[in-house]
mmCIF file with all atom_site columns, C-alpha atoms in Angstrom:
data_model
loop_
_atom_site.group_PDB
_atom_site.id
_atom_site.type_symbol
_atom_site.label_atom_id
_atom_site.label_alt_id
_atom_site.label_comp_id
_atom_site.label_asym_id
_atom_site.label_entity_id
_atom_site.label_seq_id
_atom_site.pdbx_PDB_ins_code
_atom_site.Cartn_x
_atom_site.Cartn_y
_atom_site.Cartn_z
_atom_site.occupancy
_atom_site.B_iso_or_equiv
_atom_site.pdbx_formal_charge
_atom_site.auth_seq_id
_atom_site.auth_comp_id
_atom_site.auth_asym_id
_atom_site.auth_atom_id
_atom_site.pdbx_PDB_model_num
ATOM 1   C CA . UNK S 1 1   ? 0.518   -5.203  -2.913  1.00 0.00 ? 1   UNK S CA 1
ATOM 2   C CA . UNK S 1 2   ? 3.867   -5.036  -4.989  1.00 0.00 ? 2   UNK S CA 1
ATOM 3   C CA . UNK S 1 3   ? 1.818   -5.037  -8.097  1.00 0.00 ? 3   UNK S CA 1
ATOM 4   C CA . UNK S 1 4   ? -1.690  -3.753  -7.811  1.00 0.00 ? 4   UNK S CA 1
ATOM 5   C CA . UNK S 1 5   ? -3.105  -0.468  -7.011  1.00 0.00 ? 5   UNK S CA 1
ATOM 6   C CA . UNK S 1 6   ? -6.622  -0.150  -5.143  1.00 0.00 ? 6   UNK S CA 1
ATOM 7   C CA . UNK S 1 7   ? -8.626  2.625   -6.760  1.00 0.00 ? 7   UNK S CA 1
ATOM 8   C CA . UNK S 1 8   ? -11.854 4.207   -5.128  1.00 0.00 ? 8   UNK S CA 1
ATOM 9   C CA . UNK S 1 9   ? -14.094 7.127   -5.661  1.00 0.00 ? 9   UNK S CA 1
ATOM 10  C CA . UNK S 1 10  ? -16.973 8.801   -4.434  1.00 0.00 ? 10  UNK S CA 1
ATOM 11  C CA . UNK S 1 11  ? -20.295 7.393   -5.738  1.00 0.00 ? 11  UNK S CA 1
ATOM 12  C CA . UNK S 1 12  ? -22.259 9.986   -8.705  1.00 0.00 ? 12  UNK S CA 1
ATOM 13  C CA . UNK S 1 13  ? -25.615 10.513  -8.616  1.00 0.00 ? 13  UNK S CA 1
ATOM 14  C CA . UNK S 1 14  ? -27.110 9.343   -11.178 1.00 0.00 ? 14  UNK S CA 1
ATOM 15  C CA . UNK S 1 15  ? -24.451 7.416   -13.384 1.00 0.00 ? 15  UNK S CA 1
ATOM 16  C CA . UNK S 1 16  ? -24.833 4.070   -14.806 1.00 0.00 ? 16  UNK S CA 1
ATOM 17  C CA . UNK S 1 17  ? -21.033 3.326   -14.366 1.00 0.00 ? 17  UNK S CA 1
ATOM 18  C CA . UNK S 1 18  ? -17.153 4.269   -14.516 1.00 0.00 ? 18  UNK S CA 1
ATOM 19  C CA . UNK S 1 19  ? -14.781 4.719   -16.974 1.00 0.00 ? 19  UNK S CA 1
ATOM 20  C CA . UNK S 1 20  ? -10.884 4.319   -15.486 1.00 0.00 ? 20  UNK S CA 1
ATOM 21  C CA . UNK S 1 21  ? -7.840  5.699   -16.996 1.00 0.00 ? 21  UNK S CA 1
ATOM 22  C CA . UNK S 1 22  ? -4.649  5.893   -16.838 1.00 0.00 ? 22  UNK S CA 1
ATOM 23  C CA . UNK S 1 23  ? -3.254  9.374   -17.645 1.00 0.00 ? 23  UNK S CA 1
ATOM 24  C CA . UNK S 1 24  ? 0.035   9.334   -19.032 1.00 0.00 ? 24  UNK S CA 1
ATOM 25  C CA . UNK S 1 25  ? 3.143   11.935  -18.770 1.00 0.00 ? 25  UNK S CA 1
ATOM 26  C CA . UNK S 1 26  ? 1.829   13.533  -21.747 1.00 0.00 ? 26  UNK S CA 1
ATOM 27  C CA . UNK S 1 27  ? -1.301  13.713  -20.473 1.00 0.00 ? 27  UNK S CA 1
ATOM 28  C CA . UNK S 1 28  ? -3.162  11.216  -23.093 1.00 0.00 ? 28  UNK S CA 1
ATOM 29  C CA . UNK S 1 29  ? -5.738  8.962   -21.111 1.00 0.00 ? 29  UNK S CA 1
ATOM 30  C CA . UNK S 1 30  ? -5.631  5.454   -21.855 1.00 0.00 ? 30  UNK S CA 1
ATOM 31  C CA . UNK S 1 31  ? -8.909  3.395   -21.027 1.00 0.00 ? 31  UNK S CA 1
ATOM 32  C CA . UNK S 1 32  ? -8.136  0.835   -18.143 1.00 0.00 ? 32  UNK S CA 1
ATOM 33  C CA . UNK S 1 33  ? -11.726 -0.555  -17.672 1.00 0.00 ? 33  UNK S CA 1
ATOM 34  C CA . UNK S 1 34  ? -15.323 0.239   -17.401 1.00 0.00 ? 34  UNK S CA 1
ATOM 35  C CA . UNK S 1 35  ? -17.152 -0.742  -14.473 1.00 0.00 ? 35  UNK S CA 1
ATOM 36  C CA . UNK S 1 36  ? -20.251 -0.366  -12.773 1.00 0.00 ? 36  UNK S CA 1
ATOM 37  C CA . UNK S 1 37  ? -18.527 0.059   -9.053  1.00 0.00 ? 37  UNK S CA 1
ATOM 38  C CA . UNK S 1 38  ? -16.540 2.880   -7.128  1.00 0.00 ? 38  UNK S CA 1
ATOM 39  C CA . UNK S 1 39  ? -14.174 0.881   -6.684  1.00 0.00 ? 39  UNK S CA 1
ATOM 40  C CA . UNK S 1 40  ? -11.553 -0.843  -9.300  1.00 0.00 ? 40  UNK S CA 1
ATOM 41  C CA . UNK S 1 41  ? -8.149  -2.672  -8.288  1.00 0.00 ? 41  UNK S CA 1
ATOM 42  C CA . UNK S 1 42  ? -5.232  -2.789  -11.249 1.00 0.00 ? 42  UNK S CA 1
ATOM 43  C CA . UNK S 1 43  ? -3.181  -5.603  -11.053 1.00 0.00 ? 43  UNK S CA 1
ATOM 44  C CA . UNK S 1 44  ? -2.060  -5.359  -15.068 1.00 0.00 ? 44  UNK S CA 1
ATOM 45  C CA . UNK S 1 45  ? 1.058   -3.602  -15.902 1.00 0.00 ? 45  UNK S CA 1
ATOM 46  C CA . UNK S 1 46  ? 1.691   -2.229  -12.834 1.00 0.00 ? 46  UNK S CA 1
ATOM 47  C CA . UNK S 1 47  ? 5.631   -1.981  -11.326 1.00 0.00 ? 47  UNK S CA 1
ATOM 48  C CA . UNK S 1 48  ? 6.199   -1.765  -7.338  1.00 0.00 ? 48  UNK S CA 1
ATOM 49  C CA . UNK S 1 49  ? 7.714   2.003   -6.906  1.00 0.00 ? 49  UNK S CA 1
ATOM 50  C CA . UNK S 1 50  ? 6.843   3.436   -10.082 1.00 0.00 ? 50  UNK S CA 1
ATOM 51  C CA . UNK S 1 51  ? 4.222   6.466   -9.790  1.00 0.00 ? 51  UNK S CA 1
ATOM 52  C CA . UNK S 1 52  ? 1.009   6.412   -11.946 1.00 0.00 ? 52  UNK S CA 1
ATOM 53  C CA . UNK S 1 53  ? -2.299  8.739   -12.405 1.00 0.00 ? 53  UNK S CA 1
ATOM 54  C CA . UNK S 1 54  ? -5.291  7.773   -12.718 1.00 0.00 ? 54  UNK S CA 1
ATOM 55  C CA . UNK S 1 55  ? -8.673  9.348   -13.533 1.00 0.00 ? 55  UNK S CA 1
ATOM 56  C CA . UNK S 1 56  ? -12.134 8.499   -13.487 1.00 0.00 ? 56  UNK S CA 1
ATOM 57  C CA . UNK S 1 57  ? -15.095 9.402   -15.397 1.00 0.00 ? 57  UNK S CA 1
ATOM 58  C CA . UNK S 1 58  ? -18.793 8.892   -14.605 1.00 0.00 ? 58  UNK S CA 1
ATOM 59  C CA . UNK S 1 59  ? -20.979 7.913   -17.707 1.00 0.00 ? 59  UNK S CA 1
ATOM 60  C CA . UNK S 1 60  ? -25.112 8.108   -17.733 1.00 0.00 ? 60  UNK S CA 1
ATOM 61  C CA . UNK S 1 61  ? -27.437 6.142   -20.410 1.00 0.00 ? 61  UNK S CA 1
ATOM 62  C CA . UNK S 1 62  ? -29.934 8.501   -22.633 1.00 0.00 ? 62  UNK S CA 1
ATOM 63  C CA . UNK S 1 63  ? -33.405 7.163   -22.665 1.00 0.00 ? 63  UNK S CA 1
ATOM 64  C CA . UNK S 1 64  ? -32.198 5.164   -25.856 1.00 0.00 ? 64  UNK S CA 1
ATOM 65  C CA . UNK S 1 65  ? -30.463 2.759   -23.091 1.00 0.00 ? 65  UNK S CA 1
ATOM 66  C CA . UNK S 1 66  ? -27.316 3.000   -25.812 1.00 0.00 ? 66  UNK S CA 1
ATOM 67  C CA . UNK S 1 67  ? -25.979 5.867   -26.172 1.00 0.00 ? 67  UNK S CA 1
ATOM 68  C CA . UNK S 1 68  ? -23.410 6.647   -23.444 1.00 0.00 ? 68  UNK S CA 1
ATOM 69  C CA . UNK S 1 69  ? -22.549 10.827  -22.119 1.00 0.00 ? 69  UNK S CA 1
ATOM 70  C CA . UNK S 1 70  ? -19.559 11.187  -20.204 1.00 0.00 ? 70  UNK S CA 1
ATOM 71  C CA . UNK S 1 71  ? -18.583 13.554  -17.398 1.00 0.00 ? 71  UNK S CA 1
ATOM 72  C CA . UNK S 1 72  ? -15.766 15.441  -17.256 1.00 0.00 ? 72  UNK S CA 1
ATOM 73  C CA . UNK S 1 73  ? -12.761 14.232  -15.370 1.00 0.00 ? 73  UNK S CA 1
ATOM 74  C CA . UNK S 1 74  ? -10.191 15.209  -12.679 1.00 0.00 ? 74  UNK S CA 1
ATOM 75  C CA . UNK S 1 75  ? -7.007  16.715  -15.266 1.00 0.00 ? 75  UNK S CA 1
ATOM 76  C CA . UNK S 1 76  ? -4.628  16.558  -12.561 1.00 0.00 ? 76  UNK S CA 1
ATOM 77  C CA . UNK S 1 77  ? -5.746  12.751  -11.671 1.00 0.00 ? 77  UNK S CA 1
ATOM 78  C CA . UNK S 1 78  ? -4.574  10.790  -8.349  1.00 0.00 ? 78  UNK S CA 1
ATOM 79  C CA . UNK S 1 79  ? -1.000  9.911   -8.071  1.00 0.00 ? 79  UNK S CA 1
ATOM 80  C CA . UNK S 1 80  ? -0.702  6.184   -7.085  1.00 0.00 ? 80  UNK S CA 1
ATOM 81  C CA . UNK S 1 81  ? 2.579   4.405   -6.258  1.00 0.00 ? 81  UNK S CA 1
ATOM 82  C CA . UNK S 1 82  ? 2.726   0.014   -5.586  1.00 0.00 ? 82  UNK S CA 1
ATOM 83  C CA . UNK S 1 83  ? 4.451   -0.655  -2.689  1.00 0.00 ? 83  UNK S CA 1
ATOM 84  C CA . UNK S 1 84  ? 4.593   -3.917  -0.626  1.00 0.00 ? 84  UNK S CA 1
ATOM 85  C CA . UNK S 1 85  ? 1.935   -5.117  1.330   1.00 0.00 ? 85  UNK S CA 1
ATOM 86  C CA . UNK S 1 86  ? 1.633   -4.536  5.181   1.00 0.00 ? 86  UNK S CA 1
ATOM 87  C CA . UNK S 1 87  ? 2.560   -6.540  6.971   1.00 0.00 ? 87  UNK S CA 1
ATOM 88  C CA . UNK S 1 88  ? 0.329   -8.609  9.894   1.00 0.00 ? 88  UNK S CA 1
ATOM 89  C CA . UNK S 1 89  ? 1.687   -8.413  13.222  1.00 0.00 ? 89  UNK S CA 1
ATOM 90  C CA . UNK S 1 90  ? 1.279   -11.697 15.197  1.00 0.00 ? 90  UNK S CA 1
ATOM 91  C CA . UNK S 1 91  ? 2.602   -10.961 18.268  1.00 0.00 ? 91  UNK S CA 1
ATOM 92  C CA . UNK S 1 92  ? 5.795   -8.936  20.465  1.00 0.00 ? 92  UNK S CA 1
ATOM 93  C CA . UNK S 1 93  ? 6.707   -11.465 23.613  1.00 0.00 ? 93  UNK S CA 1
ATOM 94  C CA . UNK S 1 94  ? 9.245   -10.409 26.134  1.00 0.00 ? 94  UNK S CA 1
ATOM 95  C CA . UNK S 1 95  ? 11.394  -13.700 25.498  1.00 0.00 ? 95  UNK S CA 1
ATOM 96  C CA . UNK S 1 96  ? 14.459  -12.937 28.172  1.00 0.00 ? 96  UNK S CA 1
ATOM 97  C CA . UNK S 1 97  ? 15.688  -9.974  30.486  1.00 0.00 ? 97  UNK S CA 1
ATOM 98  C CA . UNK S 1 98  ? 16.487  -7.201  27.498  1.00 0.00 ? 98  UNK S CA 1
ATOM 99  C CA . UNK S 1 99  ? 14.612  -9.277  24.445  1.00 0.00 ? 99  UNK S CA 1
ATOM 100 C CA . UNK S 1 100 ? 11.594  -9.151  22.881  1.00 0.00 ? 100 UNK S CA 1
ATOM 101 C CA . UNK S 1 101 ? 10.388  -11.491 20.045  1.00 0.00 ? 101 UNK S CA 1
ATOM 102 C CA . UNK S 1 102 ? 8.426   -10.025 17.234  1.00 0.00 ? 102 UNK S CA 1
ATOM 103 C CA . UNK S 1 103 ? 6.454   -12.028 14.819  1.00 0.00 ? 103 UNK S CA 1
ATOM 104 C CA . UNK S 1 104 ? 4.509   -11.338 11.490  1.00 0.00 ? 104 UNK S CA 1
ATOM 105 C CA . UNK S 1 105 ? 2.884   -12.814 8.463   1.00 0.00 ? 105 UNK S CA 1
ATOM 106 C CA . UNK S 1 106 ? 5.090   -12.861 5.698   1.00 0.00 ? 106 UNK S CA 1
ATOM 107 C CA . UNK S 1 107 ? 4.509   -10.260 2.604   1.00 0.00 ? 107 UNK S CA 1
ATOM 108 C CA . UNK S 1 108 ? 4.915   -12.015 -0.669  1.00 0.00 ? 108 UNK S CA 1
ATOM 109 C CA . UNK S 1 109 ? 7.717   -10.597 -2.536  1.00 0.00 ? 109 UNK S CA 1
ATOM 110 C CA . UNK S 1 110 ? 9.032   -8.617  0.341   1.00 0.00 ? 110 UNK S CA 1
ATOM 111 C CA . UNK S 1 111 ? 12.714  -8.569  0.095   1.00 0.00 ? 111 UNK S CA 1
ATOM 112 C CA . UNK S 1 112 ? 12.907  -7.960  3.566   1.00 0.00 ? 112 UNK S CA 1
ATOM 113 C CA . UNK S 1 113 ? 11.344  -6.055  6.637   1.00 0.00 ? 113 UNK S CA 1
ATOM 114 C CA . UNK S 1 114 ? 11.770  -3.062  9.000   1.00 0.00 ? 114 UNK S CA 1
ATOM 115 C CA . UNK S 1 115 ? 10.833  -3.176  12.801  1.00 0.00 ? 115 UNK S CA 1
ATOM 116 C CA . UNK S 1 116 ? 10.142  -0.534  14.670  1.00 0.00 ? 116 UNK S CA 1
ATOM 117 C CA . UNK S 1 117 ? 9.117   0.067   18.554  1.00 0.00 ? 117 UNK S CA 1
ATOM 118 C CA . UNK S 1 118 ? 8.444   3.246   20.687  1.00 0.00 ? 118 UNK S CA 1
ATOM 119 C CA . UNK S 1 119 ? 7.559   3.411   24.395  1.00 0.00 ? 119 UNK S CA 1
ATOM 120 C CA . UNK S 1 120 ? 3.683   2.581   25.270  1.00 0.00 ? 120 UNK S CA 1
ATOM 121 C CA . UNK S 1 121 ? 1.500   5.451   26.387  1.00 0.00 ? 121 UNK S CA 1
ATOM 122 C CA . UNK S 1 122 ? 4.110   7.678   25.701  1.00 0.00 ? 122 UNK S CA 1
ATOM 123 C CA . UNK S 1 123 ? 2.461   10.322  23.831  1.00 0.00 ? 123 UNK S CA 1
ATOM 124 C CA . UNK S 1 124 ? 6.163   11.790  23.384  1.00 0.00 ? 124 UNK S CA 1
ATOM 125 C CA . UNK S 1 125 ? 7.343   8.878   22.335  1.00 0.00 ? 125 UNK S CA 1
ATOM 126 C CA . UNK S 1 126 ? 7.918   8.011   18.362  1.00 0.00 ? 126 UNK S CA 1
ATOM 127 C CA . UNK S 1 127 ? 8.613   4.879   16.288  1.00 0.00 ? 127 UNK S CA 1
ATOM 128 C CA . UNK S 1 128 ? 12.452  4.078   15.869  1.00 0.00 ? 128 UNK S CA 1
ATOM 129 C CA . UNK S 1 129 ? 13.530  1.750   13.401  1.00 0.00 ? 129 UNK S CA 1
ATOM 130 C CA . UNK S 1 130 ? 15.588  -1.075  16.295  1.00 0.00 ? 130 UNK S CA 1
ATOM 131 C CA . UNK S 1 131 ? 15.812  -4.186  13.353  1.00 0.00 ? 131 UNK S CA 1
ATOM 132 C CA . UNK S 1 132 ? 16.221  -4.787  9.519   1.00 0.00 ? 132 UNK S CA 1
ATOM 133 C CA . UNK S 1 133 ? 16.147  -8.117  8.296   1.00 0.00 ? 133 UNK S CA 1
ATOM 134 C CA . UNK S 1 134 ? 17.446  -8.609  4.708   1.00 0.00 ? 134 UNK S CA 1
ATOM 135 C CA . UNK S 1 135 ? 15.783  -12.504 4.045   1.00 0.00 ? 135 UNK S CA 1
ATOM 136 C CA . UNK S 1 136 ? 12.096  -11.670 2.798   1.00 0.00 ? 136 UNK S CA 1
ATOM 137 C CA . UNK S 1 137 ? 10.850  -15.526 4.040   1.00 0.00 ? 137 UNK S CA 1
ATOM 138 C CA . UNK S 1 138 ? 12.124  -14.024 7.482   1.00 0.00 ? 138 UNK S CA 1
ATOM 139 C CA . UNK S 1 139 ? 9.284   -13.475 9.722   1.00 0.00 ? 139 UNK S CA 1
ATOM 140 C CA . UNK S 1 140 ? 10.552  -13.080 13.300  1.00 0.00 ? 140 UNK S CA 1
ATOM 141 C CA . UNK S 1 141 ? 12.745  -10.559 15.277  1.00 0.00 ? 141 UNK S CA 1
ATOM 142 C CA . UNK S 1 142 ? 14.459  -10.395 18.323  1.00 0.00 ? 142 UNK S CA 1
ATOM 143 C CA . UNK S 1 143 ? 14.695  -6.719  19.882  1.00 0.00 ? 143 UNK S CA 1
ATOM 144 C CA . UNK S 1 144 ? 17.583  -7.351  22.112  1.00 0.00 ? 144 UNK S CA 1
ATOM 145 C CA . UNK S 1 145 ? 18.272  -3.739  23.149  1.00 0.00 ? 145 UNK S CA 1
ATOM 146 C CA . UNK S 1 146 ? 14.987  -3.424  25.050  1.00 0.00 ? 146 UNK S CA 1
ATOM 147 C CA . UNK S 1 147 ? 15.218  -1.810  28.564  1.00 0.00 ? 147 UNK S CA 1
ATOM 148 C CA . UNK S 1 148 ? 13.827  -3.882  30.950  1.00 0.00 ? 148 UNK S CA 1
ATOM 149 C CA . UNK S 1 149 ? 10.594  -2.741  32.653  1.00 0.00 ? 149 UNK S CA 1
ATOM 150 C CA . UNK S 1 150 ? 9.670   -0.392  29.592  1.00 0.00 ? 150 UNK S CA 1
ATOM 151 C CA . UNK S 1 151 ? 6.781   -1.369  28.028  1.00 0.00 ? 151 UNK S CA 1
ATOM 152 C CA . UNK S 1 152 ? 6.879   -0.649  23.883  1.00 0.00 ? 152 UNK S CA 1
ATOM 153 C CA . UNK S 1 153 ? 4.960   -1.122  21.016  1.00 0.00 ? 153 UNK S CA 1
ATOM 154 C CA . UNK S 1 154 ? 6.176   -2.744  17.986  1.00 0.00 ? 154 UNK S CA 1
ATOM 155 C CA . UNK S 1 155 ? 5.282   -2.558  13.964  1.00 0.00 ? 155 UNK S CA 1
ATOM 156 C CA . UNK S 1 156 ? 6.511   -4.010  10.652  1.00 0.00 ? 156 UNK S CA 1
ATOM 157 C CA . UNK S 1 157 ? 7.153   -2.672  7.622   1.00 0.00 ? 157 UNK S CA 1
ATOM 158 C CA . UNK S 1 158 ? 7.965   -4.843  4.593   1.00 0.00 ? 158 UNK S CA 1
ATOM 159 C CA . UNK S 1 159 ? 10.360  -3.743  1.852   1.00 0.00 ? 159 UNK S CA 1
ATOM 160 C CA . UNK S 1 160 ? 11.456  -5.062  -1.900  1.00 0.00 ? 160 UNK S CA 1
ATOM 161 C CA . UNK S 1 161 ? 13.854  -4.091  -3.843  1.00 0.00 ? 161 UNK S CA 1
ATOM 162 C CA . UNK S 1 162 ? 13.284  -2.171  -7.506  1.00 0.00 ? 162 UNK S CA 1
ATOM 163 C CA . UNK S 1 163 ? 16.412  -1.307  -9.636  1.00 0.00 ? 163 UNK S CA 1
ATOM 164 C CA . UNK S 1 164 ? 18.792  -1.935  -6.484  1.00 0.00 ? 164 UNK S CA 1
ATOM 165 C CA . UNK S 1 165 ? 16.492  0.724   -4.469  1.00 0.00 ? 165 UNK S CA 1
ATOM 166 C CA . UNK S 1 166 ? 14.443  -0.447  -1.216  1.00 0.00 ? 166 UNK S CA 1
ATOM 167 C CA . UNK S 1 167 ? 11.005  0.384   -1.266  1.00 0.00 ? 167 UNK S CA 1
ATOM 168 C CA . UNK S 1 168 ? 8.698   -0.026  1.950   1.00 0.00 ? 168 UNK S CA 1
ATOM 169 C CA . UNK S 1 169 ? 5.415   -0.467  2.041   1.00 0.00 ? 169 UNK S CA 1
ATOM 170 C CA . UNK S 1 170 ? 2.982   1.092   5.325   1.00 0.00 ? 170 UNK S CA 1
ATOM 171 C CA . UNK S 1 171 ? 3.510   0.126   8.896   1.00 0.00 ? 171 UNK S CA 1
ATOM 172 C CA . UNK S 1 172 ? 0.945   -2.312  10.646  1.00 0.00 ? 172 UNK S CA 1
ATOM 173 C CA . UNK S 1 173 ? -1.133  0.281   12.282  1.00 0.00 ? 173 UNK S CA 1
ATOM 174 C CA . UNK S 1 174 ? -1.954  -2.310  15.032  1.00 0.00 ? 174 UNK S CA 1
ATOM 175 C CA . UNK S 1 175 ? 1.323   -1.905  16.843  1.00 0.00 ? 175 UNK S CA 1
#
């Protein structure tokens, strides 16, 4: 969503649990939270469109059950960026000759939304942006320049707005 990041990793064999950082531009790690999953979402401190790292690193128990040896870690990290949410397409209804009504579940703290259609089983065929609706609470469209007798295929994007730039989140992959 605007404000979390979803982290996951592949499972080691043999560790007891995870240590996630942060690494920052000067490269310093700063401990997020240690957890027992491969999986860990951040929801503190985090700012839709700014670009974080991350690292994680395994940790095993010595047969004292106490003391705590660490793997290494990925340097370079994974690059993360918070973006809107996607949104849910409801439905696309042809609604009059040329028109077609597009509905979705609204994104909280989108700003506002991009629509986009391209031709059904058109393999040639890609998405064009035909709608943008500036009122985040917004969640219907009407696609009046639809040909009639084309059949199309219609996603959402949701947007918000950091430092007066527009930043979308991922398409419903439903269409």
């Amino acid at each position: 969503s605007y404000n979390k990041l979803q982290l996951t990793w592949d499972a080691v064999e043999g560790a007891n649990g995870y240590v996630v950082y942060r690494i920052e531009s000067n490269g310093a790690l700063t401990k997020i939270r240690t957890v027992n999953e491969t999986s860990y979402t951040i929801s503190k401190d985090i700012t839709c469109g700014k670009t974080y790292r991350f690292t994680v690193k395994a940790y095993t128990l010595l047969d004292d059950s106490v003391t705590e040896v660490y793997s290494d870690y990925d340097q370079a990290g994974l690059k993360a960026k918070a973006k809107p949410a996607t949104p849910t397409l409801v439905s696309a209804t042809s609604t009059a000759y040329n028109k077609v009504t597009v509905k979705w579940k609204k994104v909280t703290k989108a700003y506002g939304y991009y629509i986009y259609r391209k031709e059904a089983g058109n393999a040639d065929s890609s998405w064009k942006k035909v709608k943008t609706i500036n009122y985040g609470d917004t969640t219907t469209a009407v696609d009046s320049k639809a040909v009639p007798g084309v059949k199309y295929v219609y996603t959402v994007k949701a947007y918000t707005k950091v430092n007066g730039r527009k930043v979308a989140g991922d398409a419903d992959q439903k269409g």
